[in-house]
């Protein structure tokens, strides 16, 4: 390309600018000149190219450029290669992805892909790869695939086409429809041109992470090519790097094979790995040869771990890795530590690795932060019961001098190791309290939440934890996280040490009170909860606690003020049972995956190729090995499993919610989109509890509608699955089953209907009907499971069908006298009564709220009895539930709304306790979703 004088002068002027202001003035002046030139109709191709180049340079410097888009498209449509080249570059840098002009660029790309000039075709492929919009993925994928599969195409074009497909696949996996062409690209792994083989292998590796078993054939081509390179001594012209044949291709092939089970190829693979390891014993003569050899060697060891980790080959590899982690080369140490961490995460016996524990610990003090991080990963992976105390002690010792970027990860791993391998309760408490004191500023609340959770679940820990908590409060320095743990533990179990010397209730209160002035607002909130619990635990210091709470009733912070006012009001109510009920000891938290482990796994950052292992012990990697690569990171391919199950909120839990760290009992954090979708699904579910048709689920890809007809004790449920995506969905399956295995509810597909279609086009709809029969009153709603495949990604939806025992209800009209006689009779017998007080803020703001309550009662199958209650707004209703085997059950309902207090009391009395609970639960969910 010939130099452009105007562009050269402009760049020189910008380089001479001495300040940012001078540069902006020069840029604004040039922008004004370019706008004037673009308005002229006589602008030739050379000047257009020159001015667009200036705009590109301004954009690269960070200046905002919002002109020249049309001129860039004009250059793209030019017949000259130099102008077309600048046009595509400008289109990728200046034109926004959603611009209308991008469609013109896509049209030009399609035209250039079929040009007879090979350079033009390659230019179009490079431009499509750089721009890589969704429109390009949807419109040009088939054209690019044809270029790759064309028998007469040049190797240069095939290589560009493979890399273009790889880019589009990574950005928009659902738009490229990989399942239609993935198997056809596998044979090109054996292409005579090494560049094509390398590009196609990269593409197949990405496909293997999504398609799984469908790409199994690729392993045969990979093993065949490796055998020719390693065992047969194939010397590929122009691709022998310092005596190593095609090292980049070897690395790609070895990495690809890690996504498949070896099967019958295991002996041949072990022979290839043995040759690679044996050749690595020879000392490289030059640095470049060493880099190439070691790159192949480390990937071979990773494959060996995947193929057969228990063979003697891996013990020999451990000796090699031990030599590498002591190397003087930083890169070699890094790779040695990373590969040894992989070995430690998968091998059964850690003895070959433990012999290097001192060297690994010393690597924590390496000059390079990446080496220090890999050393931490290795120590975490190699830790077991015998080495836990030594490793944890070393990590705590190093934490004081560790980098701030490394300290949070180190704290998480120390907390996980301490909990996992603790054999003594005292050791666990000592380590965790020291941990929050050392690294409290560099870790999230998950750590202290987990400490509290473990202490609550182990009675043997509680006494010792109280003593350490009091000592921590009395220490000269007490970190905020340590203060939260101590306050929470003493508030729950302070009575266990109340009789010990120096641990009297007054001593505990003074130690806690002394920390309040310097504490942060969240820590004060936890401490106030502990003080409130003292009023219940220790009546002798109740007045002192009330005095402290009274001081905070005038706090400037709204959270502290509200807590103090509510706790003070609860403690001063003249009721002997209220205070013990509200401030009773928290129950143990249910067993589930540690939030610390979830947080650590979320920090794992992979490159574009998914890793086949995670840092940690053999247990977690064994569980991963049972899943396909596409399932391990579903976000990479669009595959997912959603479980949306509406749940009722217990009214009694509201009073004690402030007394515990709420995030301890919450699932892993959801994205705002997921939270919004779950909230919408709960509203849809609640609406279908009293209406006969509506939407059950509304997602980004599909929508599920429902229609129900009830004729107790039978019903027919119609479900409608709509495709909202821009692509067809296939492998559709819609199944419903009762959650109760006792046979109280029978649900099966209706026989008089068409079969569910295998595929569904965009905006298409499939329907299926289920026949339901209620044999007896059942406690749990049935489960609906919908599975389908979109763009090669399997998706499973698990939903609860809004079909409960309360739905098999018929309205019955009785007199007022009969109602109250029956109401009194059921109340005295205590056969089945369910009562709840629910928050209903909409009563005060909505004038039609009471009428809405009446509509809900009628929609649930109750007959309203007018004039039965002295208060006009109160609702009195009667219904009878019918079952096939157990007969009929009467159900009476009273709803007493209090708009002035935004509360509503519901009382259900029935001749079956399960029915009463089902009705109350449905009403509670309907109110919550309002």
PDB file of N, CA, C and O in Angstrom, residues 781-848:
ATOM      1  N   UNK A 781     -47.293 -31.219  45.063  1.00  0.00           N
ATOM      2  CA  UNK A 781     -47.708 -31.042  43.667  1.00  0.00           C
ATOM      3  C   UNK A 781     -46.844 -31.897  42.747  1.00  0.00           C
ATOM      4  O   UNK A 781     -45.671 -32.156  43.041  1.00  0.00           O
ATOM      5  N   UNK A 782     -47.374 -32.360  41.618  1.00  0.00           N
ATOM      6  CA  UNK A 782     -46.577 -33.175  40.681  1.00  0.00           C
ATOM      7  C   UNK A 782     -45.498 -32.344  39.999  1.00  0.00           C
ATOM      8  O   UNK A 782     -45.519 -31.109  40.007  1.00  0.00           O
ATOM      9  N   UNK A 783     -44.562 -33.057  39.371  1.00  0.00           N
ATOM     10  CA  UNK A 783     -43.421 -32.429  38.715  1.00  0.00           C
ATOM     11  C   UNK A 783     -43.560 -32.543  37.207  1.00  0.00           C
ATOM     12  O   UNK A 783     -43.902 -33.608  36.680  1.00  0.00           O
ATOM     13  N   UNK A 784     -43.272 -31.451  36.507  1.00  0.00           N
ATOM     14  CA  UNK A 784     -43.273 -31.418  35.047  1.00  0.00           C
ATOM     15  C   UNK A 784     -41.831 -31.305  34.578  1.00  0.00           C
ATOM     16  O   UNK A 784     -41.099 -30.409  35.007  1.00  0.00           O
ATOM     17  N   UNK A 785     -41.428 -32.214  33.700  1.00  0.00           N
ATOM     18  CA  UNK A 785     -40.047 -32.207  33.187  1.00  0.00           C
ATOM     19  C   UNK A 785     -40.092 -32.060  31.662  1.00  0.00           C
ATOM     20  O   UNK A 785     -40.653 -32.902  30.967  1.00  0.00           O
ATOM     21  N   UNK A 786     -39.514 -30.975  31.178  1.00  0.00           N
ATOM     22  CA  UNK A 786     -39.468 -30.685  29.745  1.00  0.00           C
ATOM     23  C   UNK A 786     -38.002 -30.650  29.322  1.00  0.00           C
ATOM     24  O   UNK A 786     -37.202 -29.911  29.910  1.00  0.00           O
ATOM     25  N   UNK A 787     -37.658 -31.446  28.330  1.00  0.00           N
ATOM     26  CA  UNK A 787     -36.288 -31.444  27.813  1.00  0.00           C
ATOM     27  C   UNK A 787     -36.318 -31.225  26.308  1.00  0.00           C
ATOM     28  O   UNK A 787     -37.230 -31.676  25.616  1.00  0.00           O
ATOM     29  N   UNK A 788     -35.309 -30.512  25.816  1.00  0.00           N
ATOM     30  CA  UNK A 788     -35.187 -30.253  24.388  1.00  0.00           C
ATOM     31  C   UNK A 788     -33.749 -29.871  24.082  1.00  0.00           C
ATOM     32  O   UNK A 788     -32.933 -29.648  25.001  1.00  0.00           O
ATOM     33  N   UNK A 789     -33.425 -29.825  22.805  1.00  0.00           N
ATOM     34  CA  UNK A 789     -32.085 -29.466  22.349  1.00  0.00           C
ATOM     35  C   UNK A 789     -32.197 -28.279  21.412  1.00  0.00           C
ATOM     36  O   UNK A 789     -32.974 -28.301  20.455  1.00  0.00           O
ATOM     37  N   UNK A 790     -31.414 -27.245  21.706  1.00  0.00           N
ATOM     38  CA  UNK A 790     -31.388 -26.042  20.880  1.00  0.00           C
ATOM     39  C   UNK A 790     -29.951 -25.740  20.495  1.00  0.00           C
ATOM     40  O   UNK A 790     -29.107 -25.547  21.368  1.00  0.00           O
ATOM     41  N   UNK A 791     -29.666 -25.734  19.201  1.00  0.00           N
ATOM     42  CA  UNK A 791     -28.313 -25.469  18.689  1.00  0.00           C
ATOM     43  C   UNK A 791     -27.300 -26.435  19.284  1.00  0.00           C
ATOM     44  O   UNK A 791     -26.177 -26.059  19.610  1.00  0.00           O
ATOM     45  N   UNK A 792     -27.700 -27.689  19.456  1.00  0.00           N
ATOM     46  CA  UNK A 792     -26.792 -28.697  19.977  1.00  0.00           C
ATOM     47  C   UNK A 792     -26.638 -28.703  21.471  1.00  0.00           C
ATOM     48  O   UNK A 792     -25.923 -29.537  22.022  1.00  0.00           O
ATOM     49  N   UNK A 793     -27.291 -27.767  22.173  1.00  0.00           N
ATOM     50  CA  UNK A 793     -27.164 -27.664  23.631  1.00  0.00           C
ATOM     51  C   UNK A 793     -28.415 -28.240  24.288  1.00  0.00           C
ATOM     52  O   UNK A 793     -29.515 -27.739  24.062  1.00  0.00           O
ATOM     53  N   UNK A 794     -28.280 -29.286  25.087  1.00  0.00           N
ATOM     54  CA  UNK A 794     -29.454 -29.854  25.762  1.00  0.00           C
ATOM     55  C   UNK A 794     -29.914 -28.965  26.910  1.00  0.00           C
ATOM     56  O   UNK A 794     -29.106 -28.380  27.623  1.00  0.00           O
ATOM     57  N   UNK A 795     -31.201 -28.849  27.079  1.00  0.00           N
ATOM     58  CA  UNK A 795     -31.789 -28.040  28.140  1.00  0.00           C
ATOM     59  C   UNK A 795     -32.869 -28.860  28.835  1.00  0.00           C
ATOM     60  O   UNK A 795     -33.634 -29.564  28.180  1.00  0.00           O
ATOM     61  N   UNK A 796     -32.901 -28.767  30.149  1.00  0.00           N
ATOM     62  CA  UNK A 796     -33.899 -29.476  30.947  1.00  0.00           C
ATOM     63  C   UNK A 796     -34.591 -28.471  31.858  1.00  0.00           C
ATOM     64  O   UNK A 796     -33.925 -27.738  32.594  1.00  0.00           O
ATOM     65  N   UNK A 797     -35.910 -28.408  31.774  1.00  0.00           N
ATOM     66  CA  UNK A 797     -36.714 -27.569  32.658  1.00  0.00           C
ATOM     67  C   UNK A 797     -37.469 -28.484  33.618  1.00  0.00           C
ATOM     68  O   UNK A 797     -38.148 -29.410  33.189  1.00  0.00           O
ATOM     69  N   UNK A 798     -37.339 -28.214  34.903  1.00  0.00           N
ATOM     70  CA  UNK A 798     -38.108 -28.935  35.907  1.00  0.00           C
ATOM     71  C   UNK A 798     -39.016 -27.936  36.614  1.00  0.00           C
ATOM     72  O   UNK A 798     -38.537 -27.020  37.275  1.00  0.00           O
ATOM     73  N   UNK A 799     -40.314 -28.099  36.446  1.00  0.00           N
ATOM     74  CA  UNK A 799     -41.293 -27.177  36.994  1.00  0.00           C
ATOM     75  C   UNK A 799     -42.278 -27.953  37.865  1.00  0.00           C
ATOM     76  O   UNK A 799     -42.484 -29.157  37.672  1.00  0.00           O
ATOM     77  N   UNK A 800     -42.863 -27.257  38.805  1.00  0.00           N
ATOM     78  CA  UNK A 800     -43.965 -27.829  39.567  1.00  0.00           C
ATOM     79  C   UNK A 800     -45.280 -27.487  38.884  1.00  0.00           C
ATOM     80  O   UNK A 800     -45.530 -26.332  38.543  1.00  0.00           O
ATOM     81  N   UNK A 801     -46.096 -28.497  38.671  1.00  0.00           N
ATOM     82  CA  UNK A 801     -47.421 -28.257  38.113  1.00  0.00           C
ATOM     83  C   UNK A 801     -48.336 -27.723  39.205  1.00  0.00           C
ATOM     84  O   UNK A 801     -48.401 -28.304  40.302  1.00  0.00           O
ATOM     85  N   UNK A 802     -49.050 -26.656  38.965  1.00  0.00           N
ATOM     86  CA  UNK A 802     -49.978 -26.113  39.977  1.00  0.00           C
ATOM     87  C   UNK A 802     -51.234 -26.972  40.089  1.00  0.00           C
ATOM     88  O   UNK A 802     -52.342 -26.541  39.754  1.00  0.00           O
ATOM     89  N   UNK A 803     -51.034 -28.210  40.535  1.00  0.00           N
ATOM     90  CA  UNK A 803     -52.135 -29.144  40.775  1.00  0.00           C
ATOM     91  C   UNK A 803     -51.984 -29.642  42.203  1.00  0.00           C
ATOM     92  O   UNK A 803     -51.062 -30.396  42.515  1.00  0.00           O
ATOM     93  N   UNK A 804     -52.858 -29.198  43.097  1.00  0.00           N
ATOM     94  CA  UNK A 804     -52.789 -29.563  44.505  1.00  0.00           C
ATOM     95  C   UNK A 804     -54.101 -30.197  44.935  1.00  0.00           C
ATOM     96  O   UNK A 804     -55.096 -30.214  44.189  1.00  0.00           O
ATOM     97  N   UNK A 805     -54.109 -30.701  46.163  1.00  0.00           N
ATOM     98  CA  UNK A 805     -55.328 -31.318  46.690  1.00  0.00           C
ATOM     99  C   UNK A 805     -56.479 -30.315  46.743  1.00  0.00           C
ATOM    100  O   UNK A 805     -57.655 -30.686  46.636  1.00  0.00           O
ATOM    101  N   UNK A 806     -56.121 -29.022  46.895  1.00  0.00           N
ATOM    102  CA  UNK A 806     -57.166 -27.996  46.972  1.00  0.00           C
ATOM    103  C   UNK A 806     -57.877 -27.782  45.646  1.00  0.00           C
ATOM    104  O   UNK A 806     -58.964 -27.186  45.611  1.00  0.00           O
ATOM    105  N   UNK A 807     -57.291 -28.248  44.534  1.00  0.00           N
ATOM    106  CA  UNK A 807     -57.927 -28.059  43.241  1.00  0.00           C
ATOM    107  C   UNK A 807     -59.124 -28.992  43.025  1.00  0.00           C
ATOM    108  O   UNK A 807     -59.942 -28.729  42.138  1.00  0.00           O
ATOM    109  N   UNK A 808     -59.192 -30.072  43.791  1.00  0.00           N
ATOM    110  CA  UNK A 808     -60.297 -31.012  43.622  1.00  0.00           C
ATOM    111  C   UNK A 808     -61.438 -30.652  44.587  1.00  0.00           C
ATOM    112  O   UNK A 808     -61.928 -31.469  45.349  1.00  0.00           O
ATOM    113  N   UNK A 809     -61.816 -29.385  44.567  1.00  0.00           N
ATOM    114  CA  UNK A 809     -62.794 -28.819  45.480  1.00  0.00           C
ATOM    115  C   UNK A 809     -64.022 -28.364  44.687  1.00  0.00           C
ATOM    116  O   UNK A 809     -63.906 -27.773  43.613  1.00  0.00           O
ATOM    117  N   UNK A 810     -65.188 -28.635  45.229  1.00  0.00           N
ATOM    118  CA  UNK A 810     -66.439 -28.157  44.669  1.00  0.00           C
ATOM    119  C   UNK A 810     -67.087 -27.184  45.651  1.00  0.00           C
ATOM    120  O   UNK A 810     -67.053 -27.413  46.873  1.00  0.00           O
ATOM    121  N   UNK A 811     -67.664 -26.058  45.168  1.00  0.00           N
ATOM    122  CA  UNK A 811     -68.324 -25.117  46.069  1.00  0.00           C
ATOM    123  C   UNK A 811     -69.636 -25.716  46.619  1.00  0.00           C
ATOM    124  O   UNK A 811     -70.375 -26.380  45.904  1.00  0.00           O
ATOM    125  N   UNK A 812     -69.873 -25.441  47.892  1.00  0.00           N
ATOM    126  CA  UNK A 812     -71.084 -25.920  48.557  1.00  0.00           C
ATOM    127  C   UNK A 812     -71.683 -24.757  49.349  1.00  0.00           C
ATOM    128  O   UNK A 812     -70.969 -24.095  50.114  1.00  0.00           O
ATOM    129  N   UNK A 813     -72.965 -24.524  49.174  1.00  0.00           N
ATOM    130  CA  UNK A 813     -73.643 -23.434  49.884  1.00  0.00           C
ATOM    131  C   UNK A 813     -74.410 -24.003  51.079  1.00  0.00           C
ATOM    132  O   UNK A 813     -75.213 -24.928  50.930  1.00  0.00           O
ATOM    133  N   UNK A 814     -74.149 -23.433  52.265  1.00  0.00           N
ATOM    134  CA  UNK A 814     -74.864 -23.836  53.473  1.00  0.00           C
ATOM    135  C   UNK A 814     -75.321 -22.572  54.204  1.00  0.00           C
ATOM    136  O   UNK A 814     -74.856 -21.458  53.900  1.00  0.00           O
ATOM    137  N   UNK A 815     -76.178 -22.745  55.167  1.00  0.00           N
ATOM    138  CA  UNK A 815     -76.666 -21.591  55.921  1.00  0.00           C
ATOM    139  C   UNK A 815     -75.604 -21.096  56.888  1.00  0.00           C
ATOM    140  O   UNK A 815     -74.648 -21.808  57.205  1.00  0.00           O
ATOM    141  N   UNK A 816     -75.813 -19.862  57.369  1.00  0.00           N
ATOM    142  CA  UNK A 816     -74.865 -19.282  58.309  1.00  0.00           C
ATOM    143  C   UNK A 816     -74.817 -20.092  59.594  1.00  0.00           C
ATOM    144  O   UNK A 816     -73.737 -20.359  60.149  1.00  0.00           O
ATOM    145  N   UNK A 817     -75.966 -20.528  60.086  1.00  0.00           N
ATOM    146  CA  UNK A 817     -76.006 -21.302  61.329  1.00  0.00           C
ATOM    147  C   UNK A 817     -75.267 -22.619  61.165  1.00  0.00           C
ATOM    148  O   UNK A 817     -74.499 -23.035  62.055  1.00  0.00           O
ATOM    149  N   UNK A 818     -75.480 -23.286  60.022  1.00  0.00           N
ATOM    150  CA  UNK A 818     -74.783 -24.553  59.797  1.00  0.00           C
ATOM    151  C   UNK A 818     -73.277 -24.339  59.697  1.00  0.00           C
ATOM    152  O   UNK A 818     -72.482 -25.171  60.154  1.00  0.00           O
ATOM    153  N   UNK A 819     -72.888 -23.232  59.085  1.00  0.00           N
ATOM    154  CA  UNK A 819     -71.449 -22.969  58.963  1.00  0.00           C
ATOM    155  C   UNK A 819     -70.798 -22.857  60.339  1.00  0.00           C
ATOM    156  O   UNK A 819     -69.772 -23.497  60.610  1.00  0.00           O
ATOM    157  N   UNK A 820     -71.347 -22.002  61.221  1.00  0.00           N
ATOM    158  CA  UNK A 820     -70.701 -21.790  62.509  1.00  0.00           C
ATOM    159  C   UNK A 820     -70.801 -23.027  63.403  1.00  0.00           C
ATOM    160  O   UNK A 820     -69.914 -23.279  64.216  1.00  0.00           O
ATOM    161  N   UNK A 821     -71.853 -23.824  63.216  1.00  0.00           N
ATOM    162  CA  UNK A 821     -71.919 -25.068  63.978  1.00  0.00           C
ATOM    163  C   UNK A 821     -70.810 -26.013  63.544  1.00  0.00           C
ATOM    164  O   UNK A 821     -70.136 -26.638  64.381  1.00  0.00           O
ATOM    165  N   UNK A 822     -70.648 -26.121  62.254  1.00  0.00           N
ATOM    166  CA  UNK A 822     -69.577 -26.981  61.734  1.00  0.00           C
ATOM    167  C   UNK A 822     -68.209 -26.407  62.067  1.00  0.00           C
ATOM    168  O   UNK A 822     -67.267 -27.149  62.359  1.00  0.00           O
ATOM    169  N   UNK A 823     -68.069 -25.090  62.018  1.00  0.00           N
ATOM    170  CA  UNK A 823     -66.797 -24.426  62.349  1.00  0.00           C
ATOM    171  C   UNK A 823     -66.407 -24.730  63.796  1.00  0.00           C
ATOM    172  O   UNK A 823     -65.245 -25.045  64.076  1.00  0.00           O
ATOM    173  N   UNK A 824     -67.377 -24.630  64.698  1.00  0.00           N
ATOM    174  CA  UNK A 824     -67.096 -24.913  66.098  1.00  0.00           C
ATOM    175  C   UNK A 824     -66.762 -26.382  66.311  1.00  0.00           C
ATOM    176  O   UNK A 824     -65.855 -26.725  67.079  1.00  0.00           O
ATOM    177  N   UNK A 825     -67.454 -27.250  65.619  1.00  0.00           N
ATOM    178  CA  UNK A 825     -67.217 -28.681  65.772  1.00  0.00           C
ATOM    179  C   UNK A 825     -65.799 -29.053  65.316  1.00  0.00           C
ATOM    180  O   UNK A 825     -65.100 -29.802  66.002  1.00  0.00           O
ATOM    181  N   UNK A 826     -65.382 -28.521  64.170  1.00  0.00           N
ATOM    182  CA  UNK A 826     -64.027 -28.816  63.688  1.00  0.00           C
ATOM    183  C   UNK A 826     -62.963 -28.197  64.592  1.00  0.00           C
ATOM    184  O   UNK A 826     -61.881 -28.763  64.777  1.00  0.00           O
ATOM    185  N   UNK A 827     -63.247 -27.007  65.149  1.00  0.00           N
ATOM    186  CA  UNK A 827     -62.285 -26.390  66.053  1.00  0.00           C
ATOM    187  C   UNK A 827     -62.093 -27.178  67.325  1.00  0.00           C
ATOM    188  O   UNK A 827     -60.982 -27.280  67.858  1.00  0.00           O
ATOM    189  N   UNK A 828     -63.173 -27.759  67.851  1.00  0.00           N
ATOM    190  CA  UNK A 828     -63.062 -28.537  69.083  1.00  0.00           C
ATOM    191  C   UNK A 828     -62.378 -29.874  68.846  1.00  0.00           C
ATOM    192  O   UNK A 828     -61.665 -30.374  69.709  1.00  0.00           O
ATOM    193  N   UNK A 829     -62.590 -30.465  67.676  1.00  0.00           N
ATOM    194  CA  UNK A 829     -61.997 -31.774  67.415  1.00  0.00           C
ATOM    195  C   UNK A 829     -60.520 -31.692  67.031  1.00  0.00           C
ATOM    196  O   UNK A 829     -59.785 -32.669  67.163  1.00  0.00           O
ATOM    197  N   UNK A 830     -60.081 -30.514  66.556  1.00  0.00           N
ATOM    198  CA  UNK A 830     -58.676 -30.305  66.151  1.00  0.00           C
ATOM    199  C   UNK A 830     -58.218 -31.342  65.120  1.00  0.00           C
ATOM    200  O   UNK A 830     -57.081 -31.806  65.134  1.00  0.00           O
ATOM    201  N   UNK A 831     -59.147 -31.737  64.245  1.00  0.00           N
ATOM    202  CA  UNK A 831     -58.773 -32.709  63.213  1.00  0.00           C
ATOM    203  C   UNK A 831     -57.792 -32.088  62.231  1.00  0.00           C
ATOM    204  O   UNK A 831     -56.737 -32.648  61.924  1.00  0.00           O
ATOM    205  N   UNK A 832     -58.156 -30.953  61.707  1.00  0.00           N
ATOM    206  CA  UNK A 832     -57.254 -30.311  60.763  1.00  0.00           C
ATOM    207  C   UNK A 832     -57.494 -28.824  60.726  1.00  0.00           C
ATOM    208  O   UNK A 832     -58.532 -28.369  60.240  1.00  0.00           O
ATOM    209  N   UNK A 833     -56.551 -28.058  61.261  1.00  0.00           N
ATOM    210  CA  UNK A 833     -56.658 -26.605  61.238  1.00  0.00           C
ATOM    211  C   UNK A 833     -55.318 -26.032  60.835  1.00  0.00           C
ATOM    212  O   UNK A 833     -54.260 -26.472  61.303  1.00  0.00           O
ATOM    213  N   UNK A 834     -55.345 -25.042  59.980  1.00  0.00           N
ATOM    214  CA  UNK A 834     -54.132 -24.351  59.552  1.00  0.00           C
ATOM    215  C   UNK A 834     -54.419 -22.867  59.568  1.00  0.00           C
ATOM    216  O   UNK A 834     -55.399 -22.409  58.971  1.00  0.00           O
ATOM    217  N   UNK A 835     -53.577 -22.108  60.262  1.00  0.00           N
ATOM    218  CA  UNK A 835     -53.804 -20.677  60.414  1.00  0.00           C
ATOM    219  C   UNK A 835     -52.499 -19.942  60.166  1.00  0.00           C
ATOM    220  O   UNK A 835     -51.409 -20.416  60.507  1.00  0.00           O
ATOM    221  N   UNK A 836     -52.576 -18.788  59.550  1.00  0.00           N
ATOM    222  CA  UNK A 836     -51.389 -17.971  59.279  1.00  0.00           C
ATOM    223  C   UNK A 836     -51.795 -16.511  59.197  1.00  0.00           C
ATOM    224  O   UNK A 836     -52.919 -16.184  58.797  1.00  0.00           O
ATOM    225  N   UNK A 837     -50.865 -15.656  59.601  1.00  0.00           N
ATOM    226  CA  UNK A 837     -51.028 -14.209  59.462  1.00  0.00           C
ATOM    227  C   UNK A 837     -50.039 -13.748  58.394  1.00  0.00           C
ATOM    228  O   UNK A 837     -48.823 -13.888  58.560  1.00  0.00           O
ATOM    229  N   UNK A 838     -50.565 -13.215  57.310  1.00  0.00           N
ATOM    230  CA  UNK A 838     -49.738 -12.885  56.156  1.00  0.00           C
ATOM    231  C   UNK A 838     -49.662 -11.382  55.950  1.00  0.00           C
ATOM    232  O   UNK A 838     -50.626 -10.654  56.204  1.00  0.00           O
ATOM    233  N   UNK A 839     -48.516 -10.928  55.474  1.00  0.00           N
ATOM    234  CA  UNK A 839     -48.351  -9.522  55.114  1.00  0.00           C
ATOM    235  C   UNK A 839     -49.051  -9.270  53.781  1.00  0.00           C
ATOM    236  O   UNK A 839     -48.777  -9.929  52.778  1.00  0.00           O
ATOM    237  N   UNK A 840     -49.951  -8.310  53.778  1.00  0.00           N
ATOM    238  CA  UNK A 840     -50.694  -7.959  52.563  1.00  0.00           C
ATOM    239  C   UNK A 840     -50.693  -6.443  52.391  1.00  0.00           C
ATOM    240  O   UNK A 840     -51.692  -5.765  52.638  1.00  0.00           O
ATOM    241  N   UNK A 841     -49.566  -5.864  52.004  1.00  0.00           N
ATOM    242  CA  UNK A 841     -49.487  -4.393  51.871  1.00  0.00           C
ATOM    243  C   UNK A 841     -50.413  -3.831  50.815  1.00  0.00           C
ATOM    244  O   UNK A 841     -50.729  -2.641  50.839  1.00  0.00           O
ATOM    245  N   UNK A 842     -50.849  -4.660  49.867  1.00  0.00           N
ATOM    246  CA  UNK A 842     -51.705  -4.148  48.805  1.00  0.00           C
ATOM    247  C   UNK A 842     -53.098  -3.773  49.309  1.00  0.00           C
ATOM    248  O   UNK A 842     -53.851  -3.088  48.609  1.00  0.00           O
ATOM    249  N   UNK A 843     -53.469  -4.205  50.513  1.00  0.00           N
ATOM    250  CA  UNK A 843     -54.788  -3.870  51.043  1.00  0.00           C
ATOM    251  C   UNK A 843     -54.962  -2.372  51.229  1.00  0.00           C
ATOM    252  O   UNK A 843     -56.040  -1.820  51.012  1.00  0.00           O
ATOM    253  N   UNK A 844     -53.887  -1.702  51.660  1.00  0.00           N
ATOM    254  CA  UNK A 844     -53.982  -0.270  51.957  1.00  0.00           C
ATOM    255  C   UNK A 844     -53.966   0.584  50.696  1.00  0.00           C
ATOM    256  O   UNK A 844     -54.488   1.703  50.694  1.00  0.00           O
ATOM    257  N   UNK A 845     -53.366   0.091  49.612  1.00  0.00           N
ATOM    258  CA  UNK A 845     -53.193   0.904  48.409  1.00  0.00           C
ATOM    259  C   UNK A 845     -54.182   0.571  47.303  1.00  0.00           C
ATOM    260  O   UNK A 845     -54.351   1.352  46.375  1.00  0.00           O
ATOM    261  N   UNK A 846     -54.837  -0.579  47.374  1.00  0.00           N
ATOM    262  CA  UNK A 846     -55.728  -1.011  46.298  1.00  0.00           C
ATOM    263  C   UNK A 846     -57.161  -1.059  46.827  1.00  0.00           C
ATOM    264  O   UNK A 846     -57.478  -1.837  47.734  1.00  0.00           O
ATOM    265  N   UNK A 847     -58.020  -0.244  46.242  1.00  0.00           N
ATOM    266  CA  UNK A 847     -59.408  -0.193  46.712  1.00  0.00           C
ATOM    267  C   UNK A 847     -60.176  -1.463  46.359  1.00  0.00           C
ATOM    268  O   UNK A 847     -61.177  -1.793  47.008  1.00  0.00           O
ATOM    269  N   UNK A 848     -59.724  -2.173  45.340  1.00  0.00           N
ATOM    270  CA  UNK A 848     -60.405  -3.396  44.912  1.00  0.00           C
ATOM    271  C   UNK A 848     -59.774  -4.646  45.511  1.00  0.00           C
ATOM    272  O   UNK A 848     -60.043  -5.760  45.033  1.00  0.00           O
TER     273      UNK A 848
END
